[in-house]
Short mmCIF file of C-alpha atoms and ligand atoms in Angstrom, two decimals:
data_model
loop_
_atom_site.label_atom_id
_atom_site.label_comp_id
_atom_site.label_asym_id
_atom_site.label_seq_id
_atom_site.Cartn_x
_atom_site.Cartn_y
_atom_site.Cartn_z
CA UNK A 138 0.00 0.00 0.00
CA UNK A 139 1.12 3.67 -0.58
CA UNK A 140 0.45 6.16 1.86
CA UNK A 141 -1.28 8.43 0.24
CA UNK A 142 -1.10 12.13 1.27
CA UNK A 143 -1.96 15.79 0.30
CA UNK A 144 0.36 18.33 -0.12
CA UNK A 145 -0.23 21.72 -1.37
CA UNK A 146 2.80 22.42 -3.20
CA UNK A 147 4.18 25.16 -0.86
CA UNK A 148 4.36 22.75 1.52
CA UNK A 149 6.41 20.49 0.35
CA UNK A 150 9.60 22.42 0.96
CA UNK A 151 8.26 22.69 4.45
CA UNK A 152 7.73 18.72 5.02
CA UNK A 153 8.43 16.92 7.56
CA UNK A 154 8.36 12.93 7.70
CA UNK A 155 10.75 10.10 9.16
CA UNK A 156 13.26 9.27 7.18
CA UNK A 157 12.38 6.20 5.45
CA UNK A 158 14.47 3.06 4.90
CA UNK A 159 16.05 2.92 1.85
CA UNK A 160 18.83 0.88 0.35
CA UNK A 161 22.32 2.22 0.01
CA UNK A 162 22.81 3.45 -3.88
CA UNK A 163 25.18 1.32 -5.66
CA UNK A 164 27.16 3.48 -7.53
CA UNK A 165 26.68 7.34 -7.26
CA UNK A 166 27.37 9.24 -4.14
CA UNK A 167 24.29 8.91 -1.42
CA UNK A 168 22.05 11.56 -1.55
CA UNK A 169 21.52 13.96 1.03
CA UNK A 170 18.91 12.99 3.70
CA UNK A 171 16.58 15.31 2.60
CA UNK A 172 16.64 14.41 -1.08
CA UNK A 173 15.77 10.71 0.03
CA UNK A 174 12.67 11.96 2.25
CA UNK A 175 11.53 13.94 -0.92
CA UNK A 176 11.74 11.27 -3.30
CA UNK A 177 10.17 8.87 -0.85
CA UNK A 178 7.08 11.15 -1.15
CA UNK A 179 3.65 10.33 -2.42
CA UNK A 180 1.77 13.46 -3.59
CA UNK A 181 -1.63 13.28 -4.55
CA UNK A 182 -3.28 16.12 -6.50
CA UNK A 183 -7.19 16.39 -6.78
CA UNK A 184 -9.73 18.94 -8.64
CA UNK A 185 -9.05 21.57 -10.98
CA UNK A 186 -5.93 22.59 -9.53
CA UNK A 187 -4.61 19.13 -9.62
CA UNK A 188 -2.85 19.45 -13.02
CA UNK A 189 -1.06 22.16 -12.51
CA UNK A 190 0.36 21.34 -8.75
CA UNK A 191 1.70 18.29 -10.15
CA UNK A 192 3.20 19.62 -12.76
CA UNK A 193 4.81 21.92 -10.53
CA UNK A 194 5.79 19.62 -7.86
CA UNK A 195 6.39 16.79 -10.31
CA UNK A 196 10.02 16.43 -9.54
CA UNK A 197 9.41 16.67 -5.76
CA UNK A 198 7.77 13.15 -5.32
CA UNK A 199 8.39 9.98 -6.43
CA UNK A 200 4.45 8.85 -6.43
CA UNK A 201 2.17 11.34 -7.92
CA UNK A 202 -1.66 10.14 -7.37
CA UNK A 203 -4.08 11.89 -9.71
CA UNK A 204 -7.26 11.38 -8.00
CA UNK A 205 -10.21 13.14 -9.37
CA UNK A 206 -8.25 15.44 -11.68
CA UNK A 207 -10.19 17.80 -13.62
CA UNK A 208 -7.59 19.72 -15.65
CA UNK A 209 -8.94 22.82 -17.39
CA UNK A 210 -9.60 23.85 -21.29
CA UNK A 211 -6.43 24.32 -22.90
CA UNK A 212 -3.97 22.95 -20.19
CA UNK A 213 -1.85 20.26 -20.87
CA UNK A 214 -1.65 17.75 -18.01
CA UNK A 215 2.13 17.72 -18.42
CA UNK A 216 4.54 15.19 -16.17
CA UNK A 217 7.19 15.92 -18.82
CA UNK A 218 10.07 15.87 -16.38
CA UNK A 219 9.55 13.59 -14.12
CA UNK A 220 12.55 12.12 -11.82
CA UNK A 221 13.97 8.42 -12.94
CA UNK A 222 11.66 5.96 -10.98
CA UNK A 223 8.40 7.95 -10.82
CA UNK A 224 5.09 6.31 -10.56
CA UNK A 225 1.96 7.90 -11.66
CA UNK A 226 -1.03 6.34 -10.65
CA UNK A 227 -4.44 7.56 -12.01
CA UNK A 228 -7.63 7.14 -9.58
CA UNK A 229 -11.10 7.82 -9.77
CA UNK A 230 -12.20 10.26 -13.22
CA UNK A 231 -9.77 12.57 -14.85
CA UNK A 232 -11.47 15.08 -16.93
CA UNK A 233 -10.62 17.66 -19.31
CA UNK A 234 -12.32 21.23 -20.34
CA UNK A 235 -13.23 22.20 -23.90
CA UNK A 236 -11.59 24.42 -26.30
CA UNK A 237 -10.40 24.23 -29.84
CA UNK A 238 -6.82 23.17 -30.04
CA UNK A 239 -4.03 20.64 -30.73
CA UNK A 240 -3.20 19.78 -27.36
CA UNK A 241 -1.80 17.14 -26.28
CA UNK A 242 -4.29 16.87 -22.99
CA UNK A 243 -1.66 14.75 -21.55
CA UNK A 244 2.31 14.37 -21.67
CA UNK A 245 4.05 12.28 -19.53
CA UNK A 246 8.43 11.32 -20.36
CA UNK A 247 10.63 10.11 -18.39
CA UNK A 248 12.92 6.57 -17.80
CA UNK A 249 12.33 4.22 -15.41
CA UNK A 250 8.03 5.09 -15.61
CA UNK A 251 5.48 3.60 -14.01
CA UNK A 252 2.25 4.80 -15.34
CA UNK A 253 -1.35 3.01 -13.91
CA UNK A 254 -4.90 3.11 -13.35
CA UNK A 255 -5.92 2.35 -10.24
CA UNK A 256 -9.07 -0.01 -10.23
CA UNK A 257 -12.34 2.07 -11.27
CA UNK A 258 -10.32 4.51 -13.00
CA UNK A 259 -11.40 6.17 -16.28
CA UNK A 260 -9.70 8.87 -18.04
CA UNK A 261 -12.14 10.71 -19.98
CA UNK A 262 -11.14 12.77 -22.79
CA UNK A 263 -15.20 14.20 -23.21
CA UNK A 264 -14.49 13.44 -27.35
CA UNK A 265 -18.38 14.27 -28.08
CA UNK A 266 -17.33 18.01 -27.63
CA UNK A 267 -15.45 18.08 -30.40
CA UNK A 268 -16.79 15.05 -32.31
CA UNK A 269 -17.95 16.47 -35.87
CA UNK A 270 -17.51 13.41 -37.94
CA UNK A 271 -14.32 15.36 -39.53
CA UNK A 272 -11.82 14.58 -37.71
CA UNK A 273 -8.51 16.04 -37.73
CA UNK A 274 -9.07 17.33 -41.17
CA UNK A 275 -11.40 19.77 -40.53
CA UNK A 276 -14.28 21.32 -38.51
CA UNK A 277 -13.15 21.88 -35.03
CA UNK A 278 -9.67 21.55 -34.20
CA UNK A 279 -9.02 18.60 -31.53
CA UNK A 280 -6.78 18.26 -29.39
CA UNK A 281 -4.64 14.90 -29.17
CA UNK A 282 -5.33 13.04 -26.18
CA UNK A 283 -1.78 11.46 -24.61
CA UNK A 284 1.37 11.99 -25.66
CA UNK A 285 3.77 9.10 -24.25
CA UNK A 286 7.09 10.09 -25.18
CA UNK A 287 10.79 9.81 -24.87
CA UNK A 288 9.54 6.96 -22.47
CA UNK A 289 12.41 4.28 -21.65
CA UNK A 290 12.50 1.50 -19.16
CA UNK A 291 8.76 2.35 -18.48
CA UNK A 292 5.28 0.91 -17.93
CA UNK A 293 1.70 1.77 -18.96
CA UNK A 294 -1.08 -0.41 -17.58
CA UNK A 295 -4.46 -0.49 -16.70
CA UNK A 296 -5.66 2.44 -18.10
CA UNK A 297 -9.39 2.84 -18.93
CA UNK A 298 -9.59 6.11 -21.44
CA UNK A 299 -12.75 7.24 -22.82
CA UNK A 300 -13.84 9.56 -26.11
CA UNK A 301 -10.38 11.11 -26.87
CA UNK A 302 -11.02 14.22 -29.32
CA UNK A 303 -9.03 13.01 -32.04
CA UNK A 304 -6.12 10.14 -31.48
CA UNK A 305 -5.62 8.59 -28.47
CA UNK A 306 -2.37 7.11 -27.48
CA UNK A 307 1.07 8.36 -29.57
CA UNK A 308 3.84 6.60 -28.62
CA UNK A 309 7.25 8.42 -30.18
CA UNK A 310 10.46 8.02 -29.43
CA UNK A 311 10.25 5.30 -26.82
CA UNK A 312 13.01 2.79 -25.81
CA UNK A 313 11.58 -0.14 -23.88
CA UNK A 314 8.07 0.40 -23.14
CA UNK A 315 5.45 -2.06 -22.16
CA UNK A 316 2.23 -1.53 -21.97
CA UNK A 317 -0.52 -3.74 -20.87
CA UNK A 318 -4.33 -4.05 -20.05
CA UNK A 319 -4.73 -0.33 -21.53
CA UNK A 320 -8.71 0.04 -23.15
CA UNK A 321 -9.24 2.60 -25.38
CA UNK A 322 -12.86 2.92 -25.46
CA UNK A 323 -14.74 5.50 -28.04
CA UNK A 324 -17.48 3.54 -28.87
CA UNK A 325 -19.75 6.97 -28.32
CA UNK A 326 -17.84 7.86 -31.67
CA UNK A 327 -19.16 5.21 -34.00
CA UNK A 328 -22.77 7.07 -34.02
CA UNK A 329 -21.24 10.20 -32.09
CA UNK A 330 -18.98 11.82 -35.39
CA UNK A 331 -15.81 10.21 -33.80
CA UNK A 332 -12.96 10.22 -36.89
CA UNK A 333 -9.30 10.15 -36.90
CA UNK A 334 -9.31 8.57 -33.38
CA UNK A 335 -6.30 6.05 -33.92
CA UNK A 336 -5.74 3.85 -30.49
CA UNK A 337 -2.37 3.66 -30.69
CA UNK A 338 0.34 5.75 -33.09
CA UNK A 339 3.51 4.60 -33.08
CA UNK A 340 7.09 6.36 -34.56
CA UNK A 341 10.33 6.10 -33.78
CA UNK A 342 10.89 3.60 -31.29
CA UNK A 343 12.43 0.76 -30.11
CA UNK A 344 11.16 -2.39 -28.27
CA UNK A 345 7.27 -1.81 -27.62
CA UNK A 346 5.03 -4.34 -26.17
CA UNK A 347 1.24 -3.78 -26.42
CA UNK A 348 -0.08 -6.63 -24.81
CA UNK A 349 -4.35 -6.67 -23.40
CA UNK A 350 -5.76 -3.95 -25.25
CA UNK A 351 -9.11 -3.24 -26.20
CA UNK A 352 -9.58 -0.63 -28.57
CA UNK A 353 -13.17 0.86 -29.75
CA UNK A 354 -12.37 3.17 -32.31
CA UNK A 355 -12.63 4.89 -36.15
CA UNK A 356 -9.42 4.44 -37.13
CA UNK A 357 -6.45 2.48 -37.27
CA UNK A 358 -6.11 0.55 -33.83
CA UNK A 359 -2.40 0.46 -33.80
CA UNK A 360 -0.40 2.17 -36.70
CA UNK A 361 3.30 1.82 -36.75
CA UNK A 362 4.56 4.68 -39.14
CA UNK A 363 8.69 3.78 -37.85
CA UNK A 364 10.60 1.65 -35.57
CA UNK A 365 11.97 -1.55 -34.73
CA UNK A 366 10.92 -4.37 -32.60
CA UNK A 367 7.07 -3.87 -31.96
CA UNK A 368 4.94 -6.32 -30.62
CA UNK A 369 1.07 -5.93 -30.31
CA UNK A 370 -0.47 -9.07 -29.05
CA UNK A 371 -3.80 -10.32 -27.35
CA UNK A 372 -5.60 -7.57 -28.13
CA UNK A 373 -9.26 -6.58 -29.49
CA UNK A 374 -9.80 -4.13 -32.53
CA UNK A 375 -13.36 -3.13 -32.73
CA UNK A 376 -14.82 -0.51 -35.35
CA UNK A 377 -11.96 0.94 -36.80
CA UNK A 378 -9.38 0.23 -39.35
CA UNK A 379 -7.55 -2.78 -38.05
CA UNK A 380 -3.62 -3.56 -37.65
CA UNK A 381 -1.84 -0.88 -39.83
CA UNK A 382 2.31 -0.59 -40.31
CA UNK A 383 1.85 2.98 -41.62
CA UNK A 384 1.56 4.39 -43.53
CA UNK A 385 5.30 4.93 -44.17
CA UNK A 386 7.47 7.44 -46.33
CA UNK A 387 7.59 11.12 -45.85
CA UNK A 388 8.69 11.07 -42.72
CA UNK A 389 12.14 11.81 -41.10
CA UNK A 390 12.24 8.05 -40.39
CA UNK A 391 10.58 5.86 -42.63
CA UNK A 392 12.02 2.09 -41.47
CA UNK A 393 9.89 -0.28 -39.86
CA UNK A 394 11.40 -3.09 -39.19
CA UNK A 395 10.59 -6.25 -37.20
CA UNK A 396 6.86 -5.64 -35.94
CA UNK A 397 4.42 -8.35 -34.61
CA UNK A 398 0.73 -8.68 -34.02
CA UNK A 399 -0.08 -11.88 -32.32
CA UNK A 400 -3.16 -13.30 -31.03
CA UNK A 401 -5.66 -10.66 -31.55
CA UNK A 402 -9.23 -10.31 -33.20
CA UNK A 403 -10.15 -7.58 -35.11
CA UNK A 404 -14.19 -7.06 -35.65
CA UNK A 405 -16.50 -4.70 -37.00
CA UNK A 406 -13.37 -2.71 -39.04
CA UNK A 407 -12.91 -1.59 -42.52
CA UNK A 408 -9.86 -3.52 -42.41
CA UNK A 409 -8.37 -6.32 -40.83
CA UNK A 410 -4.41 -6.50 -42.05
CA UNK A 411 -3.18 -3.50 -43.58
CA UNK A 412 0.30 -2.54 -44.83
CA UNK A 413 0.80 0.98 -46.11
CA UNK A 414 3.53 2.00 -48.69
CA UNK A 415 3.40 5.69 -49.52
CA UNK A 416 3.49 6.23 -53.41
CA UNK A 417 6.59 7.67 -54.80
CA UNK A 418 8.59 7.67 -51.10
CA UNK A 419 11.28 5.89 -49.59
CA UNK A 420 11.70 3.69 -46.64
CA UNK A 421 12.06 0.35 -45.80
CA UNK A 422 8.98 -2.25 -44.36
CA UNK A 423 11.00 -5.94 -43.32
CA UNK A 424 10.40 -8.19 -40.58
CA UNK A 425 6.34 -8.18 -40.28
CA UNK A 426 4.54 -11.33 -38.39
CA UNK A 427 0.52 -11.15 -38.65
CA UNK A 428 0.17 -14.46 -36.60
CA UNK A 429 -3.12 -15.97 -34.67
CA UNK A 430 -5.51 -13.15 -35.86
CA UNK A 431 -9.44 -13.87 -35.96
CA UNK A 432 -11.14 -11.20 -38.37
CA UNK A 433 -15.28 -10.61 -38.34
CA UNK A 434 -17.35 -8.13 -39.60
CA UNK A 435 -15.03 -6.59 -42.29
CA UNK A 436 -16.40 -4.36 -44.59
CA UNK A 437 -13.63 -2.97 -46.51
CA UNK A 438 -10.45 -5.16 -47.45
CA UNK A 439 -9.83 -7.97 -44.75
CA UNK A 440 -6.27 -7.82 -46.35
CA UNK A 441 -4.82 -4.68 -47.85
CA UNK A 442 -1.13 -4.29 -48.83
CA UNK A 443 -0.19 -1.70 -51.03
CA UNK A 444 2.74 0.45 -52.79
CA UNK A 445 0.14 3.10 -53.80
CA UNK A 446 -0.92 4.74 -50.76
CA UNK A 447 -1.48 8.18 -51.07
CA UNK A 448 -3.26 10.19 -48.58
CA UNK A 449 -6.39 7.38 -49.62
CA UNK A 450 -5.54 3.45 -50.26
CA UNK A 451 -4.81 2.21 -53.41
CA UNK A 452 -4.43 5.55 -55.41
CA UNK A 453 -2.47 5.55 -58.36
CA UNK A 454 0.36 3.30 -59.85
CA UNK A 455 2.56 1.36 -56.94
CA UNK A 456 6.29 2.15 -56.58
CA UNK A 457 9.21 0.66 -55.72
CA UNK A 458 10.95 3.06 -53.08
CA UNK A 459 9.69 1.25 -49.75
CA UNK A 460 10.39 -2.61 -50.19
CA UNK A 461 7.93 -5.12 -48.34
CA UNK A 462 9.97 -8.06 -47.42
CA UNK A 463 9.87 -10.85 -45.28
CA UNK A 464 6.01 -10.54 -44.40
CA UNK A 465 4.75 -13.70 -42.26
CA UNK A 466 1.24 -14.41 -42.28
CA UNK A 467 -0.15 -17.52 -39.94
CA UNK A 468 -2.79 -18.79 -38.66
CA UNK A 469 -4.98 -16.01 -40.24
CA UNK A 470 -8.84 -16.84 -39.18
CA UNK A 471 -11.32 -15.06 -41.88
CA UNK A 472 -13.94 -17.77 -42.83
CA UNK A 473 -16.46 -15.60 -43.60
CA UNK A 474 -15.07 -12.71 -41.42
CA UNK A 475 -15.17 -10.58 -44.88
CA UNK A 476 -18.66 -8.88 -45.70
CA UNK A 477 -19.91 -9.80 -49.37
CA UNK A 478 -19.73 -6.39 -50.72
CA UNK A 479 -15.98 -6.12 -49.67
CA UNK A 480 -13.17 -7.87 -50.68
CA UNK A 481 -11.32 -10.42 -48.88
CA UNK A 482 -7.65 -9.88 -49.74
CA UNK A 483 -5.72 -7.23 -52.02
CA UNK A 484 -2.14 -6.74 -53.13
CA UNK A 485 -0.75 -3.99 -54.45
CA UNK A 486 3.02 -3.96 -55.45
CA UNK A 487 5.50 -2.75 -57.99
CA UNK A 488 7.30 -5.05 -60.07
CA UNK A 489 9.55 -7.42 -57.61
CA UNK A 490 8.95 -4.58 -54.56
CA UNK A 491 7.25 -7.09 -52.40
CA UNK A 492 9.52 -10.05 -51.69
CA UNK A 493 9.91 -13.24 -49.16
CA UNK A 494 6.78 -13.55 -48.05
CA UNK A 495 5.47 -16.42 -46.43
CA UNK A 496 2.04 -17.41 -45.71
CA UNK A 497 0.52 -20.43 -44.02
CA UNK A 498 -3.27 -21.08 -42.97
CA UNK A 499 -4.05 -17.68 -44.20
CA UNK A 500 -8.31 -18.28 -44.75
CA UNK A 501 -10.32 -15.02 -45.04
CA UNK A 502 -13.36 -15.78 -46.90
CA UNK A 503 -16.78 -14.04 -47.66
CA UNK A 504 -16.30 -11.01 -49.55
CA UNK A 505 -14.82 -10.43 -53.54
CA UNK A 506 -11.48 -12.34 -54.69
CA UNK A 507 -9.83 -9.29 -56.08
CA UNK A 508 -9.05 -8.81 -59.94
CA UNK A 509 -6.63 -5.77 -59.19
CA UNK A 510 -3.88 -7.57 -57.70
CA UNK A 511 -0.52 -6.85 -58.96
CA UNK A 512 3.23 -7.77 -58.25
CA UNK A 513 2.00 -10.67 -55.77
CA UNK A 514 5.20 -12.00 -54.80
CA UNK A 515 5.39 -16.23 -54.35
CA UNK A 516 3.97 -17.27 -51.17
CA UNK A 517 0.92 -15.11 -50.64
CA UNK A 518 -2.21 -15.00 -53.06
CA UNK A 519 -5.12 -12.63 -53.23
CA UNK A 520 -7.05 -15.74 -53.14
CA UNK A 521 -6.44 -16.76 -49.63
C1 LIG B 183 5.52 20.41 -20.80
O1 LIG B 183 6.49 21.01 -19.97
C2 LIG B 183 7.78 21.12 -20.54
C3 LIG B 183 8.71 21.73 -19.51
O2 LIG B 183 8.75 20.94 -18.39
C4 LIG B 183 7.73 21.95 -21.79
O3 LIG B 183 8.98 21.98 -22.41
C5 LIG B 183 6.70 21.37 -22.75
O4 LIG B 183 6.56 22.20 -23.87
C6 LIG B 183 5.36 21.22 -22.06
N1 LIG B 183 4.44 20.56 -22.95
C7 LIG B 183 3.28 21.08 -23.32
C8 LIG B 183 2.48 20.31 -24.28
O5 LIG B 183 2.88 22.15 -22.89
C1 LIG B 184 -1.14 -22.10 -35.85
O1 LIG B 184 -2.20 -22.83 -35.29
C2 LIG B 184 -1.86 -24.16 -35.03
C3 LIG B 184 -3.12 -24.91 -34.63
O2 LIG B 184 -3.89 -24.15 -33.73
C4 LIG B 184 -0.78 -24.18 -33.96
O3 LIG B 184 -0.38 -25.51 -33.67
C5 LIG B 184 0.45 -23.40 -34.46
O4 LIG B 184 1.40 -23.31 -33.44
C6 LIG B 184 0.04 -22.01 -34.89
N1 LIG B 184 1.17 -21.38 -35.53
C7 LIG B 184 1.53 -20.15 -35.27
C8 LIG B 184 2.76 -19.66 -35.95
O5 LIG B 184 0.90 -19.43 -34.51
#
């Protein structure tokens, strides 16, 4: 259990607690005294001044509880510079005012992380505000909901968030994150005018494990645009536009390499399996395991690969500048997971561009067999 206190923030220098116990550092010099007892703190910030305060004090305590937060329009709740070895732990509803603007409503960096929702928790970004069924390419302009980067050595778990504006989680620049039993729930959206509300962004990192999510959404559930060693497994996809890498080119990094989705069902969603290739760009897409992944209730392209992305799937004539190589597909459960009126799988690649792919037990069934397939590289068929 943590002892959970309240400090105004002008306290704190003032504070006075027994020294607790702690173990001798192994390599720097010790700290002082008083630099143990303020790292040994647990600060807990409530109501609408609760963002702030903790921002303020965020270096002071080494557990900040958010309890009750209600963080005004146009504030970032930022824990940008936390200490190594902070936990933040999220309890009871965190709430956010409404204005028109990019945000993020939440930043939190920092190594050695531990970031959690307590049981009960919800973090509830109020979407239907904003929520004009354009998205963040037009109408209102939305802020982004949670911004976790420069995380390394770090944890996100348990986390319950509700109707973000816009996209929910983007993960950029990480180095060794795991995050687990995170729902991302914006089901209000799907009748609501939700659009553009991607569960999980990813760019630029290395070693990222998504394990337990639920994601109720309209738009991609997890899109890697860059990085290297991603896993996303166990997870449920419902509403939106599947398991994307991308898309990539145009970027300042346009490499994904070694990404996995494992074990995960993705239902009522345009797509299913998607691989974006930005026309006319450059990059590099190797290393990509679809494996145990149950599709339902597809209703645009269960599988979509494709060299001609551009701004809009399959526009235009597919290029060669980002290679898609060494794409593993198993265990791939479709039977009849494809609505008739869409199309069950489709390739798009310039000449020799897609190469050592292998696919086993790759069924997804019920919609059109594709006649537009093009540089379909042995092992995979658009007639799986
Ligand atoms: C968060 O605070 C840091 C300084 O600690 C600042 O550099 C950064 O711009 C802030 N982020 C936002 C979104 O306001
Ligand atoms: C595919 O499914 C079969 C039967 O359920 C299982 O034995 C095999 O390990 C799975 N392969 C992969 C790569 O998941």
């Amino acid at each position: 259990m943590i002892a959970s206190r309240s400090i105004p923030v002008l306290a704190l220098a003032a504070l006075s607690i027994a020294s607790p116990v702690v173990p001798a550092p192994e390599i720097t010099a010790a700290p002082s005294p008083a630099e143990i007892q303020k790292r040994a703190t647990s600060c807990t910030f409530s109501g609408s001044s609760g963002a702030s305060l903790a921002s303020v004090s965020q270096k002071s305590c080494s557990t900040i509880v958010l309890s009750n937060v209600a963080v005004p329009s146009g504030v970032t709740l930022n824990l940008s510079d936390l200490e190594d070895d902070t936990t933040v732990i999220f309890e009871g509803t965190t709430t956010w005012g409404y204005k028109e603007w990019a945000g993020p409503l939440m930043q939190i960096e920092g190594s050695h992380i531990t970031i959690k929702g307590a049981s009960g928790a919800v973090l509830n970004g109020n979407g239907a505000e904003w929520w004009d069924g354009e998205g963040g390419s037009g109408g209102k302009t939305k802020p982004k909901f949670f911004y976790a980067h420069d995380l390394t050595d770090s944890t996100i778990s348990n986390l319950y968030i509700q109707n973000t504006p816009v996209q929910a989680i983007s993960i950029d620049n990480a180095n060794s994150l795991i995050v687990s039993g995170v729902t991302i729930d914006n089901r209000a959206g799907d009748t609501g005018g939700g659009k553009n509300t991607d569960g999980f962004d990813i760019g630029d990192s290395t070693g990222v494990t998504i394990t337990g999510a639920n994601v109720y959404n309209q738009d991609d559930c997890v899109a890697v645009n860059s990085g290297t060693s991603i896993t996303f497994s166990g997870g449920v996809c419902s509403g939106g536009h599947g398991l994307s890498i991308g898309s990539v080119g145009g970027r300042s990094d346009n490499t994904v390499e070694t990404v996995t989705f494992e074990n995960s069902e993705v239902k009522s969603s345009s797509n299913g399996i998607r691989i974006k290739a930005t026309e006319g760009d450059t990059g590099t897409i190797k290393g990509i395991t679809y494996s145990g992944i149950t599709l339902s209730g597809i209703t645009g392209y269960g599988i979509l690969i494709e060299q001609n992305y551009d701004g809009g799937d399959l526009k235009g004539t597919p290029t060669a500048g980002i290679p898609i190589t060494d794409v593993t597909l198993s265990n791939i459960s479709g039977s009849g997971g494809v609505q008739s009126s869409a199309t069950n799988v489709e390739i798009v690649c310039a000449s020799g561009a897609c190469s050592s792919w292998t696919w086993n037990n790759v069924v997804v069934t019920g919609g059109k067999t594709s006649t537009n397939c093009q540089g379909v590289p042995s092992g995979a068929s658009c007639s799986a």
